[in-house]
mmCIF file of C-alpha atoms in Angstrom:
data_model
loop_
_atom_site.group_PDB
_atom_site.id
_atom_site.type_symbol
_atom_site.label_atom_id
_atom_site.label_comp_id
_atom_site.label_asym_id
_atom_site.label_seq_id
_atom_site.Cartn_x
_atom_site.Cartn_y
_atom_site.Cartn_z
ATOM 1 C CA MET A 1 6.155 -32.629 -2.371
ATOM 2 C CA LEU A 2 3.001 -30.769 -1.327
ATOM 3 C CA GLU A 3 3.299 -32.110 2.217
ATOM 4 C CA THR A 4 6.934 -30.986 2.328
ATOM 5 C CA LEU A 5 5.911 -27.499 1.229
ATOM 6 C CA ARG A 6 3.175 -27.350 3.879
ATOM 7 C CA GLY A 7 5.606 -28.534 6.541
ATOM 8 C CA THR A 8 8.129 -25.897 5.543
ATOM 9 C CA ILE A 9 5.529 -23.131 5.685
ATOM 10 C CA ALA A 10 4.283 -24.367 9.089
ATOM 11 C CA TYR A 11 7.842 -24.388 10.421
ATOM 12 C CA MET A 12 8.483 -20.872 9.137
ATOM 13 C CA ARG A 13 5.284 -19.653 10.783
ATOM 14 C CA GLU A 14 6.166 -21.320 14.073
ATOM 15 C CA LYS A 15 9.594 -19.691 14.130
ATOM 16 C CA GLN A 16 8.110 -16.386 12.841
ATOM 17 C CA ILE A 17 10.557 -16.504 9.944
ATOM 18 C CA LEU A 18 7.977 -15.125 7.507
ATOM 19 C CA HIS A 19 7.251 -12.191 9.819
ATOM 20 C CA LYS A 20 10.943 -11.401 10.298
ATOM 21 C CA LEU A 21 11.560 -11.732 6.566
ATOM 22 C CA GLY A 22 8.706 -9.321 5.858
ATOM 23 C CA VAL A 23 10.137 -6.773 8.299
ATOM 24 C CA LEU A 24 13.563 -7.034 6.676
ATOM 25 C CA ILE A 25 12.086 -6.572 3.207
ATOM 26 C CA SER A 26 10.147 -3.498 4.377
ATOM 27 C CA ILE A 27 13.262 -1.968 5.943
ATOM 28 C CA ALA A 28 15.286 -2.699 2.805
ATOM 29 C CA ILE A 29 12.671 -1.085 0.539
ATOM 30 C CA ILE A 30 12.487 2.025 2.727
ATOM 31 C CA ALA A 31 16.287 2.320 2.973
ATOM 32 C CA ILE A 32 16.787 1.991 -0.789
ATOM 33 C CA ALA A 33 13.965 4.435 -1.483
ATOM 34 C CA CYS A 34 15.363 7.006 0.950
ATOM 35 C CA PHE A 35 18.791 6.766 -0.683
ATOM 36 C CA ILE A 36 17.314 7.178 -4.172
ATOM 37 C CA LEU A 37 15.124 10.048 -3.012
ATOM 38 C CA TYR A 38 18.097 11.785 -1.416
ATOM 39 C CA GLU A 39 20.155 11.461 -4.595
ATOM 40 C CA MET A 40 17.342 12.687 -6.834
ATOM 41 C CA LEU A 41 16.419 15.653 -4.663
ATOM 42 C CA LYS A 42 19.946 16.969 -4.255
ATOM 43 C CA GLY A 43 20.129 20.488 -5.589
ATOM 44 C CA LEU A 44 16.356 20.865 -5.649
ATOM 45 C CA ASP A 45 15.350 24.444 -6.383
ATOM 46 C CA THR A 46 12.609 25.232 -3.863
ATOM 47 C CA ASP A 47 11.763 28.480 -5.662
ATOM 48 C CA ASP A 48 11.043 26.554 -8.867
ATOM 49 C CA LEU A 49 8.981 24.053 -6.875
ATOM 50 C CA TYR A 50 6.944 26.837 -5.309
ATOM 51 C CA GLU A 51 6.490 28.450 -8.705
ATOM 52 C CA ALA A 52 5.309 25.157 -10.209
ATOM 53 C CA LEU A 53 2.737 24.838 -7.429
ATOM 54 C CA ARG A 54 1.527 28.390 -8.001
ATOM 55 C CA GLU A 55 1.218 27.914 -11.745
ATOM 56 C CA THR A 56 -0.988 24.839 -11.423
ATOM 57 C CA GLU A 57 -4.442 25.883 -12.610
ATOM 58 C CA PHE A 58 -7.335 25.556 -10.211
ATOM 59 C CA ARG A 59 -9.405 23.616 -12.742
ATOM 60 C CA THR A 60 -6.580 21.067 -12.986
ATOM 61 C CA ILE A 61 -6.630 20.584 -9.220
ATOM 62 C CA LEU A 62 -10.435 20.431 -9.230
ATOM 63 C CA LEU A 63 -10.498 17.818 -11.998
ATOM 64 C CA ALA A 64 -7.883 15.709 -10.208
ATOM 65 C CA GLY A 65 -9.886 16.050 -6.994
ATOM 66 C CA LEU A 66 -13.019 14.792 -8.755
ATOM 67 C CA CYS A 67 -11.067 11.756 -9.996
ATOM 68 C CA VAL A 68 -9.860 11.072 -6.446
ATOM 69 C CA ALA A 69 -13.442 11.377 -5.171
ATOM 70 C CA ALA A 70 -14.596 8.941 -7.872
ATOM 71 C CA GLY A 71 -11.829 6.562 -6.828
ATOM 72 C CA TYR A 72 -12.884 6.654 -3.189
ATOM 73 C CA PHE A 73 -16.518 6.208 -4.223
ATOM 74 C CA THR A 74 -15.558 3.075 -6.157
ATOM 75 C CA LEU A 75 -13.497 1.928 -3.183
ATOM 76 C CA THR A 76 -16.614 1.868 -0.985
ATOM 77 C CA PHE A 77 -17.875 -1.077 -3.051
ATOM 78 C CA TYR A 78 -14.952 -3.164 -1.762
ATOM 79 C CA ASP A 79 -16.695 -3.430 1.593
ATOM 80 C CA LEU A 80 -20.198 -3.703 0.164
ATOM 81 C CA PHE A 81 -19.107 -6.592 -2.039
ATOM 82 C CA ALA A 82 -17.328 -8.318 0.865
ATOM 83 C CA LEU A 83 -20.336 -7.966 3.177
ATOM 84 C CA ARG A 84 -22.660 -9.506 0.602
ATOM 85 C CA ALA A 85 -20.152 -12.295 -0.052
ATOM 86 C CA ILE A 86 -20.067 -13.365 3.630
ATOM 87 C CA GLY A 87 -23.853 -13.219 3.951
ATOM 88 C CA ARG A 88 -24.116 -9.952 5.880
ATOM 89 C CA GLY A 89 -26.551 -8.282 3.526
ATOM 90 C CA GLN A 90 -28.369 -6.547 6.385
ATOM 91 C CA VAL A 91 -25.613 -3.924 6.544
ATOM 92 C CA PRO A 92 -26.801 -1.045 4.312
ATOM 93 C CA TYR A 93 -24.626 0.640 1.712
ATOM 94 C CA ARG A 94 -24.246 3.843 3.746
ATOM 95 C CA ILE A 95 -22.581 1.888 6.581
ATOM 96 C CA ALA A 96 -20.376 -0.067 4.183
ATOM 97 C CA ALA A 97 -19.398 3.154 2.423
ATOM 98 C CA PHE A 98 -18.617 4.870 5.721
ATOM 99 C CA ALA A 99 -16.517 1.951 6.956
ATOM 100 C CA GLY A 100 -14.715 1.530 3.646
ATOM 101 C CA PHE A 101 -13.907 5.214 3.208
ATOM 102 C CA THR A 102 -12.723 5.837 6.762
ATOM 103 C CA SER A 103 -10.760 2.582 7.111
ATOM 104 C CA TYR A 104 -8.865 3.059 3.863
ATOM 105 C CA SER A 105 -8.176 6.777 4.235
ATOM 106 C CA ILE A 106 -6.890 6.309 7.794
ATOM 107 C CA GLY A 107 -4.998 3.127 6.920
ATOM 108 C CA HIS A 108 -3.295 4.850 3.985
ATOM 109 C CA ASN A 109 -1.954 7.610 6.226
ATOM 110 C CA VAL A 110 -1.196 5.785 9.469
ATOM 111 C CA GLY A 111 0.417 2.759 7.829
ATOM 112 C CA ALA A 112 -0.060 -0.968 8.546
ATOM 113 C CA SER A 113 -3.383 -0.549 6.749
ATOM 114 C CA VAL A 114 -4.460 -4.154 7.355
ATOM 115 C CA PHE A 115 -4.415 -3.613 11.136
ATOM 116 C CA THR A 116 -5.547 0.034 11.330
ATOM 117 C CA GLY A 117 -8.266 -0.484 8.715
ATOM 118 C CA GLY A 118 -9.463 -3.574 10.560
ATOM 119 C CA VAL A 119 -9.748 -1.669 13.842
ATOM 120 C CA VAL A 120 -11.811 1.096 12.222
ATOM 121 C CA ARG A 121 -14.049 -1.439 10.485
ATOM 122 C CA TYR A 122 -14.643 -3.387 13.695
ATOM 123 C CA ARG A 123 -15.625 -0.224 15.556
ATOM 124 C CA ILE A 124 -18.275 0.518 12.922
ATOM 125 C CA TYR A 125 -19.493 -2.975 12.029
ATOM 126 C CA SER A 126 -19.721 -4.215 15.633
ATOM 127 C CA ALA A 127 -22.756 -1.955 15.999
ATOM 128 C CA TRP A 128 -24.387 -4.143 13.329
ATOM 129 C CA ASN A 129 -23.599 -7.354 15.235
ATOM 130 C CA LEU A 130 -20.594 -8.336 13.147
ATOM 131 C CA THR A 131 -17.968 -10.295 15.056
ATOM 132 C CA ALA A 132 -14.199 -9.925 14.822
ATOM 133 C CA VAL A 133 -14.180 -12.978 12.531
ATOM 134 C CA ASP A 134 -16.734 -11.335 10.227
ATOM 135 C CA VAL A 135 -14.630 -8.166 10.057
ATOM 136 C CA ALA A 136 -11.520 -10.228 9.313
ATOM 137 C CA LYS A 137 -13.383 -11.865 6.414
ATOM 138 C CA VAL A 138 -14.441 -8.454 5.104
ATOM 139 C CA CYS A 139 -10.823 -7.256 5.254
ATOM 140 C CA PHE A 140 -9.669 -10.387 3.437
ATOM 141 C CA LEU A 141 -12.212 -10.106 0.612
ATOM 142 C CA ALA A 142 -11.677 -6.359 0.255
ATOM 143 C CA GLY A 143 -7.935 -6.978 0.048
ATOM 144 C CA LEU A 144 -8.556 -9.695 -2.545
ATOM 145 C CA THR A 145 -10.475 -7.196 -4.674
ATOM 146 C CA PHE A 146 -7.564 -4.761 -4.376
ATOM 147 C CA TRP A 147 -4.971 -7.336 -5.446
ATOM 148 C CA LEU A 148 -7.073 -8.693 -8.304
ATOM 149 C CA GLY A 149 -7.487 -5.161 -9.629
ATOM 150 C CA ASN A 150 -3.751 -4.506 -9.322
ATOM 151 C CA ALA A 151 -2.927 -7.742 -11.112
ATOM 152 C CA ALA A 152 -5.274 -6.860 -13.972
ATOM 153 C CA VAL A 153 -3.996 -3.280 -14.354
ATOM 154 C CA LEU A 154 -0.316 -4.233 -14.126
ATOM 155 C CA GLY A 155 -0.717 -7.280 -16.356
ATOM 156 C CA LEU A 156 -2.549 -5.428 -19.100
ATOM 157 C CA GLY A 157 -0.510 -2.221 -18.781
ATOM 158 C CA VAL A 158 2.925 -3.831 -18.728
ATOM 159 C CA ALA A 159 2.033 -6.280 -21.501
ATOM 160 C CA TYR A 160 1.010 -3.312 -23.663
ATOM 161 C CA HIS A 161 3.810 -0.956 -22.576
ATOM 162 C CA PRO A 162 6.652 -2.905 -20.874
ATOM 163 C CA GLU A 163 8.987 0.102 -21.135
ATOM 164 C CA ALA A 164 7.032 1.779 -18.329
ATOM 165 C CA ALA A 165 7.834 -1.012 -15.865
ATOM 166 C CA ALA A 166 11.426 -1.195 -17.121
ATOM 167 C CA SER A 167 11.951 2.434 -16.116
ATOM 168 C CA ILE A 168 11.438 1.384 -12.472
ATOM 169 C CA ASP A 169 12.752 -2.168 -12.150
ATOM 170 C CA LYS A 170 15.528 -1.731 -14.783
ATOM 171 C CA LEU A 171 14.815 -5.197 -16.174
ATOM 172 C CA PRO A 172 14.865 -6.010 -19.905
ATOM 173 C CA ILE A 173 11.709 -5.083 -21.781
ATOM 174 C CA TRP A 174 11.086 -8.660 -22.898
ATOM 175 C CA LEU A 175 11.320 -9.903 -19.313
ATOM 176 C CA ASN A 176 8.772 -7.343 -18.108
ATOM 177 C CA ARG A 177 6.379 -8.321 -20.884
ATOM 178 C CA LEU A 178 6.851 -12.001 -20.060
ATOM 179 C CA ALA A 179 6.157 -11.298 -16.381
ATOM 180 C CA ALA A 180 3.001 -9.386 -17.343
ATOM 181 C CA ILE A 181 1.785 -12.259 -19.501
ATOM 182 C CA CYS A 182 2.407 -14.658 -16.603
ATOM 183 C CA ILE A 183 0.369 -12.403 -14.317
ATOM 184 C CA LEU A 184 -2.511 -12.396 -16.795
ATOM 185 C CA ILE A 185 -2.312 -16.180 -17.188
ATOM 186 C CA GLY A 186 -2.399 -16.558 -13.404
ATOM 187 C CA LEU A 187 -5.389 -14.210 -13.207
ATOM 188 C CA VAL A 188 -7.293 -16.186 -15.856
ATOM 189 C CA ALA A 189 -6.391 -19.452 -14.116
ATOM 190 C CA TYR A 190 -7.728 -18.117 -10.801
ATOM 191 C CA VAL A 191 -11.007 -17.046 -12.413
ATOM 192 C CA MET A 192 -11.399 -20.481 -14.002
ATOM 193 C CA TRP A 193 -10.536 -22.160 -10.680
ATOM 194 C CA VAL A 194 -13.256 -20.343 -8.714
ATOM 195 C CA TRP A 195 -15.696 -20.692 -11.626
ATOM 196 C CA ALA A 196 -15.455 -24.493 -11.695
ATOM 197 C CA LYS A 197 -16.963 -25.016 -8.210
ATOM 198 C CA PRO A 198 -17.240 -23.284 -4.811
ATOM 199 C CA ARG A 199 -13.815 -22.781 -3.234
ATOM 200 C CA GLU A 200 -13.019 -22.199 0.427
ATOM 201 C CA VAL A 201 -9.930 -20.983 2.255
ATOM 202 C CA GLY A 202 -9.225 -21.037 5.986
ATOM 203 C CA ARG A 203 -10.316 -23.377 8.741
ATOM 204 C CA GLY A 204 -13.217 -23.607 11.159
ATOM 205 C CA SER A 205 -14.998 -20.332 11.824
ATOM 206 C CA TRP A 206 -12.299 -18.558 9.804
ATOM 207 C CA THR A 207 -13.369 -20.318 6.591
ATOM 208 C CA VAL A 208 -14.133 -17.931 3.731
ATOM 209 C CA THR A 209 -15.999 -18.997 0.623
ATOM 210 C CA LEU A 210 -14.338 -17.316 -2.337
ATOM 211 C CA PRO A 211 -16.607 -15.487 -4.794
ATOM 212 C CA GLY A 212 -17.441 -17.531 -7.875
ATOM 213 C CA GLY A 213 -16.402 -16.779 -11.430
ATOM 214 C CA PRO A 214 -18.913 -14.005 -12.309
ATOM 215 C CA LEU A 215 -18.436 -12.297 -8.931
ATOM 216 C CA THR A 216 -14.652 -12.523 -9.307
ATOM 217 C CA LEU A 217 -14.945 -10.721 -12.638
ATOM 218 C CA LEU A 218 -16.965 -8.059 -10.814
ATOM 219 C CA GLN A 219 -14.174 -7.822 -8.226
ATOM 220 C CA ILE A 220 -11.629 -7.277 -10.996
ATOM 221 C CA VAL A 221 -13.775 -4.569 -12.588
ATOM 222 C CA ILE A 222 -14.174 -2.747 -9.253
ATOM 223 C CA GLY A 223 -10.414 -2.853 -8.678
ATOM 224 C CA ILE A 224 -9.636 -1.645 -12.207
ATOM 225 C CA VAL A 225 -12.063 1.277 -11.982
ATOM 226 C CA ASP A 226 -10.699 2.323 -8.567
ATOM 227 C CA LEU A 227 -7.062 2.241 -9.698
ATOM 228 C CA GLY A 228 -7.980 3.827 -13.018
ATOM 229 C CA PHE A 229 -9.491 6.901 -11.372
ATOM 230 C CA CYS A 230 -6.502 7.280 -9.019
ATOM 231 C CA ALA A 231 -4.026 6.927 -11.890
ATOM 232 C CA LEU A 232 -6.052 9.433 -13.905
ATOM 233 C CA ALA A 233 -5.787 11.940 -11.038
ATOM 234 C CA MET A 234 -2.001 11.515 -11.063
ATOM 235 C CA TYR A 235 -1.932 11.792 -14.857
ATOM 236 C CA ILE A 236 -3.819 15.098 -14.713
ATOM 237 C CA LEU A 237 -1.341 16.525 -12.203
ATOM 238 C CA VAL A 238 1.911 15.558 -13.967
ATOM 239 C CA PRO A 239 3.425 18.164 -16.345
ATOM 240 C CA ASP A 240 2.041 18.429 -19.879
ATOM 241 C CA GLU A 241 5.480 18.361 -21.472
ATOM 242 C CA PRO A 242 6.987 16.066 -22.549
ATOM 243 C CA HIS A 243 3.872 14.134 -23.491
ATOM 244 C CA VAL A 244 3.620 10.749 -21.781
ATOM 245 C CA GLY A 245 0.688 8.436 -22.382
ATOM 246 C CA PHE A 246 -1.851 7.542 -19.720
ATOM 247 C CA VAL A 247 -0.908 3.846 -19.766
ATOM 248 C CA VAL A 248 2.721 4.701 -18.940
ATOM 249 C CA VAL A 249 1.718 6.893 -15.996
ATOM 250 C CA ALA A 250 -0.810 4.280 -14.812
ATOM 251 C CA VAL A 251 1.761 1.442 -14.837
ATOM 252 C CA ILE A 252 4.347 3.545 -13.002
ATOM 253 C CA PHE A 253 1.732 4.829 -10.553
ATOM 254 C CA VAL A 254 0.434 1.340 -9.677
ATOM 255 C CA SER A 255 3.994 -0.012 -9.375
ATOM 256 C CA ALA A 256 4.968 2.857 -7.076
ATOM 257 C CA THR A 257 1.806 2.341 -5.016
ATOM 258 C CA LEU A 258 2.540 -1.366 -4.552
ATOM 259 C CA LEU A 259 6.127 -0.631 -3.517
ATOM 260 C CA GLY A 260 4.830 1.869 -0.986
ATOM 261 C CA PHE A 261 2.315 -0.700 0.262
ATOM 262 C CA ALA A 262 5.060 -3.327 0.620
ATOM 263 C CA SER A 263 7.188 -0.917 2.672
ATOM 264 C CA HIS A 264 4.338 -0.389 5.212
ATOM 265 C CA SER A 265 5.431 3.240 5.558
ATOM 266 C CA PRO A 266 2.539 5.686 6.145
ATOM 267 C CA GLY A 267 1.170 6.644 2.743
ATOM 268 C CA GLY A 268 4.159 4.928 1.124
ATOM 269 C CA LEU A 269 6.063 8.067 2.100
ATOM 270 C CA GLY A 270 9.468 8.152 0.468
ATOM 271 C CA VAL A 271 9.019 4.857 -1.381
ATOM 272 C CA PHE A 272 6.142 5.961 -3.598
ATOM 273 C CA ASP A 273 7.844 9.286 -4.297
ATOM 274 C CA ALA A 274 11.197 7.724 -5.185
ATOM 275 C CA ALA A 275 9.551 5.240 -7.561
ATOM 276 C CA MET A 276 7.583 7.985 -9.290
ATOM 277 C CA LEU A 277 10.663 10.178 -9.710
ATOM 278 C CA VAL A 278 12.653 7.266 -11.130
ATOM 279 C CA GLY A 279 9.878 6.068 -13.430
ATOM 280 C CA LEU A 280 8.953 9.514 -14.768
ATOM 281 C CA PHE A 281 12.514 10.747 -15.144
ATOM 282 C CA GLN A 282 11.695 12.583 -18.381
ATOM 283 C CA PHE A 283 9.717 15.286 -16.586
ATOM 284 C CA ASP A 284 11.129 18.409 -15.021
ATOM 285 C CA ARG A 285 11.926 17.445 -11.441
ATOM 286 C CA GLU A 286 10.352 20.444 -9.724
ATOM 287 C CA GLU A 287 7.180 20.300 -11.849
ATOM 288 C CA LEU A 288 6.754 16.563 -11.280
ATOM 289 C CA LEU A 289 7.324 16.976 -7.546
ATOM 290 C CA ALA A 290 4.698 19.729 -7.447
ATOM 291 C CA GLY A 291 2.162 17.387 -9.041
ATOM 292 C CA MET A 292 3.046 14.625 -6.587
ATOM 293 C CA LEU A 293 2.638 16.974 -3.609
ATOM 294 C CA LEU A 294 -0.792 18.046 -4.852
ATOM 295 C CA PHE A 295 -1.755 14.400 -5.306
ATOM 296 C CA ARG A 296 -0.724 13.643 -1.724
ATOM 297 C CA VAL A 297 -2.891 16.483 -0.478
ATOM 298 C CA LEU A 298 -5.889 15.340 -2.521
ATOM 299 C CA TYR A 299 -5.573 11.591 -2.043
ATOM 300 C CA TYR A 300 -4.097 11.301 1.443
ATOM 301 C CA LEU A 301 -4.492 14.422 3.576
ATOM 302 C CA VAL A 302 -7.970 15.657 2.612
ATOM 303 C CA PRO A 303 -9.673 12.213 2.988
ATOM 304 C CA PHE A 304 -7.747 11.638 6.226
ATOM 305 C CA PHE A 305 -9.032 14.856 7.811
ATOM 306 C CA ILE A 306 -12.567 14.164 6.584
ATOM 307 C CA SER A 307 -12.422 10.650 8.057
ATOM 308 C CA VAL A 308 -11.161 11.877 11.426
ATOM 309 C CA ILE A 309 -13.977 14.442 11.576
ATOM 310 C CA LEU A 310 -16.624 11.873 10.570
ATOM 311 C CA LEU A 311 -15.394 9.285 13.070
ATOM 312 C CA SER A 312 -15.247 11.905 15.831
ATOM 313 C CA LEU A 313 -18.821 12.986 15.079
ATOM 314 C CA ARG A 314 -19.930 9.357 15.065
ATOM 315 C CA GLU A 315 -18.328 8.696 18.453
ATOM 316 C CA LEU A 316 -19.942 11.851 19.831
ATOM 317 C CA ILE A 317 -23.389 10.836 18.563
ATOM 318 C CA VAL A 318 -22.984 7.268 19.842
ATOM 319 C CA GLY A 319 -21.876 8.589 23.227
ATOM 320 C CA LEU A 320 -24.849 10.968 23.486
ATOM 321 C CA ARG A 321 -27.273 8.201 22.520
ATOM 322 C CA ALA A 322 -25.771 5.902 25.134
ATOM 323 C CA LYS A 323 -26.169 8.607 27.789
ATOM 324 C CA ARG A 324 -29.804 9.177 26.794
ATOM 325 C CA VAL A 325 -30.555 5.459 26.973
ATOM 326 C CA ALA A 326 -28.813 5.173 30.351
ATOM 327 C CA ALA A 327 -30.744 8.196 31.681
ATOM 328 C CA ALA A 328 -34.045 6.784 30.409
ATOM 329 C CA LEU A 329 -33.348 3.427 32.030
ATOM 330 C CA GLN A 330 -32.428 5.158 35.272
ATOM 331 C CA ARG A 331 -35.706 7.111 35.256
ATOM 332 C CA LEU A 332 -37.676 3.925 34.660
ATOM 333 C CA ASP A 333 -35.799 2.251 37.477
ATOM 334 C CA ASP A 334 -36.494 5.181 39.813
ATOM 335 C CA VAL A 335 -40.191 5.057 38.942
ATOM 336 C CA ALA A 336 -40.375 1.292 39.331
ATOM 337 C CA LYS A 337 -38.698 1.169 42.753
ATOM 338 C CA PRO A 338 -41.447 3.003 44.767
ATOM 339 C CA ASN A 339 -44.169 1.013 42.972
ATOM 340 C CA GLY A 340 -42.352 -2.185 43.621
ATOM 341 C CA THR A 341 -41.875 -1.317 47.291
ATOM 342 C CA GLN A 342 -45.501 -0.359 47.686
ATOM 343 C CA GLY A 343 -46.618 -3.475 45.937
ATOM 344 C CA SER A 344 -44.480 -5.664 48.152
ATOM 345 C CA ALA A 345 -45.826 -3.921 51.264
ATOM 346 C CA GLN A 346 -49.393 -4.488 50.187
ATOM 347 C CA GLY A 347 -48.599 -8.030 49.351
ATOM 348 C CA SER A 348 -47.161 -8.559 52.823
ATOM 349 C CA ARG A 349 -50.410 -7.297 54.483
ATOM 350 C CA SER A 350 -52.758 -9.411 52.456
ATOM 351 C CA PRO A 351 -51.936 -12.728 54.139
ATOM 352 C CA VAL A 352 -52.446 -11.124 57.555
ATOM 353 C CA ALA A 353 -55.821 -9.863 56.472
#
């Protein structure tokens, strides 16, 4: 049966069925989200929205911004962990932090984060003699940390408060709790699997040794802390009334984020927003939308602009250094040529003498 499954997967890859299916799923998610968003935003009072934005206290925005900054700081350890796991410990934290921050903030906004983030990482890590295969391994392990963290947050959150997930997927509460328990069982099984002995995935030079049990637990903690800070930022920005617990907002936030990720739309635009509006239906629409807009500014736009500026400065510095090196080499070459000519001339006279 295992051979049949492998043959089926190989056939689907050969015919690009999996790729086409993924594109169709993304289009379907975006189309459904756009329809829901259109229905929920009909009759939106822009004056009330503007008023809700104006009434948001500066300290609230500042506190949410600090949570976003803490989330991005935690996110930098995705790359640091991955680099240590593949044996590239010579790359210092500052480089890993720079690559992690810029790749994720640009990938979040541009879309297709696996590709765009990989390109940014390769541009930075290639200066430290990392190959394209090394960068692909870093992307894989960083993504694994992300998914392990999501599985832990969703599993624990939905198991504790299945009504939060039911507000989005419209499934029975018992079914959501059962799904959450299955996720947690799968997570525990994975930890036990990698704890038992070293595990590898991939073939040839693409082989990646999965982190062992203790390191996998560290991965899960990193992912939980990252998502926790981001969810806390969203929780701070949603309206105070009616009161909704942090766990509810966190479950809905993570679910909306994953739907946006699955759609491959830049920043989950439309999909994330529709899921949040559906899940947090109890809030005033204009006030909730104001909080979501502020979150987008803090989590997506501000880091994106900072990343573009940092990458531009880096390219400028690298370009200037390359010009200086080229000029220095040219001067050495100019100095060496007359000496070399003179030396050859003298050498040609010595046999005659």
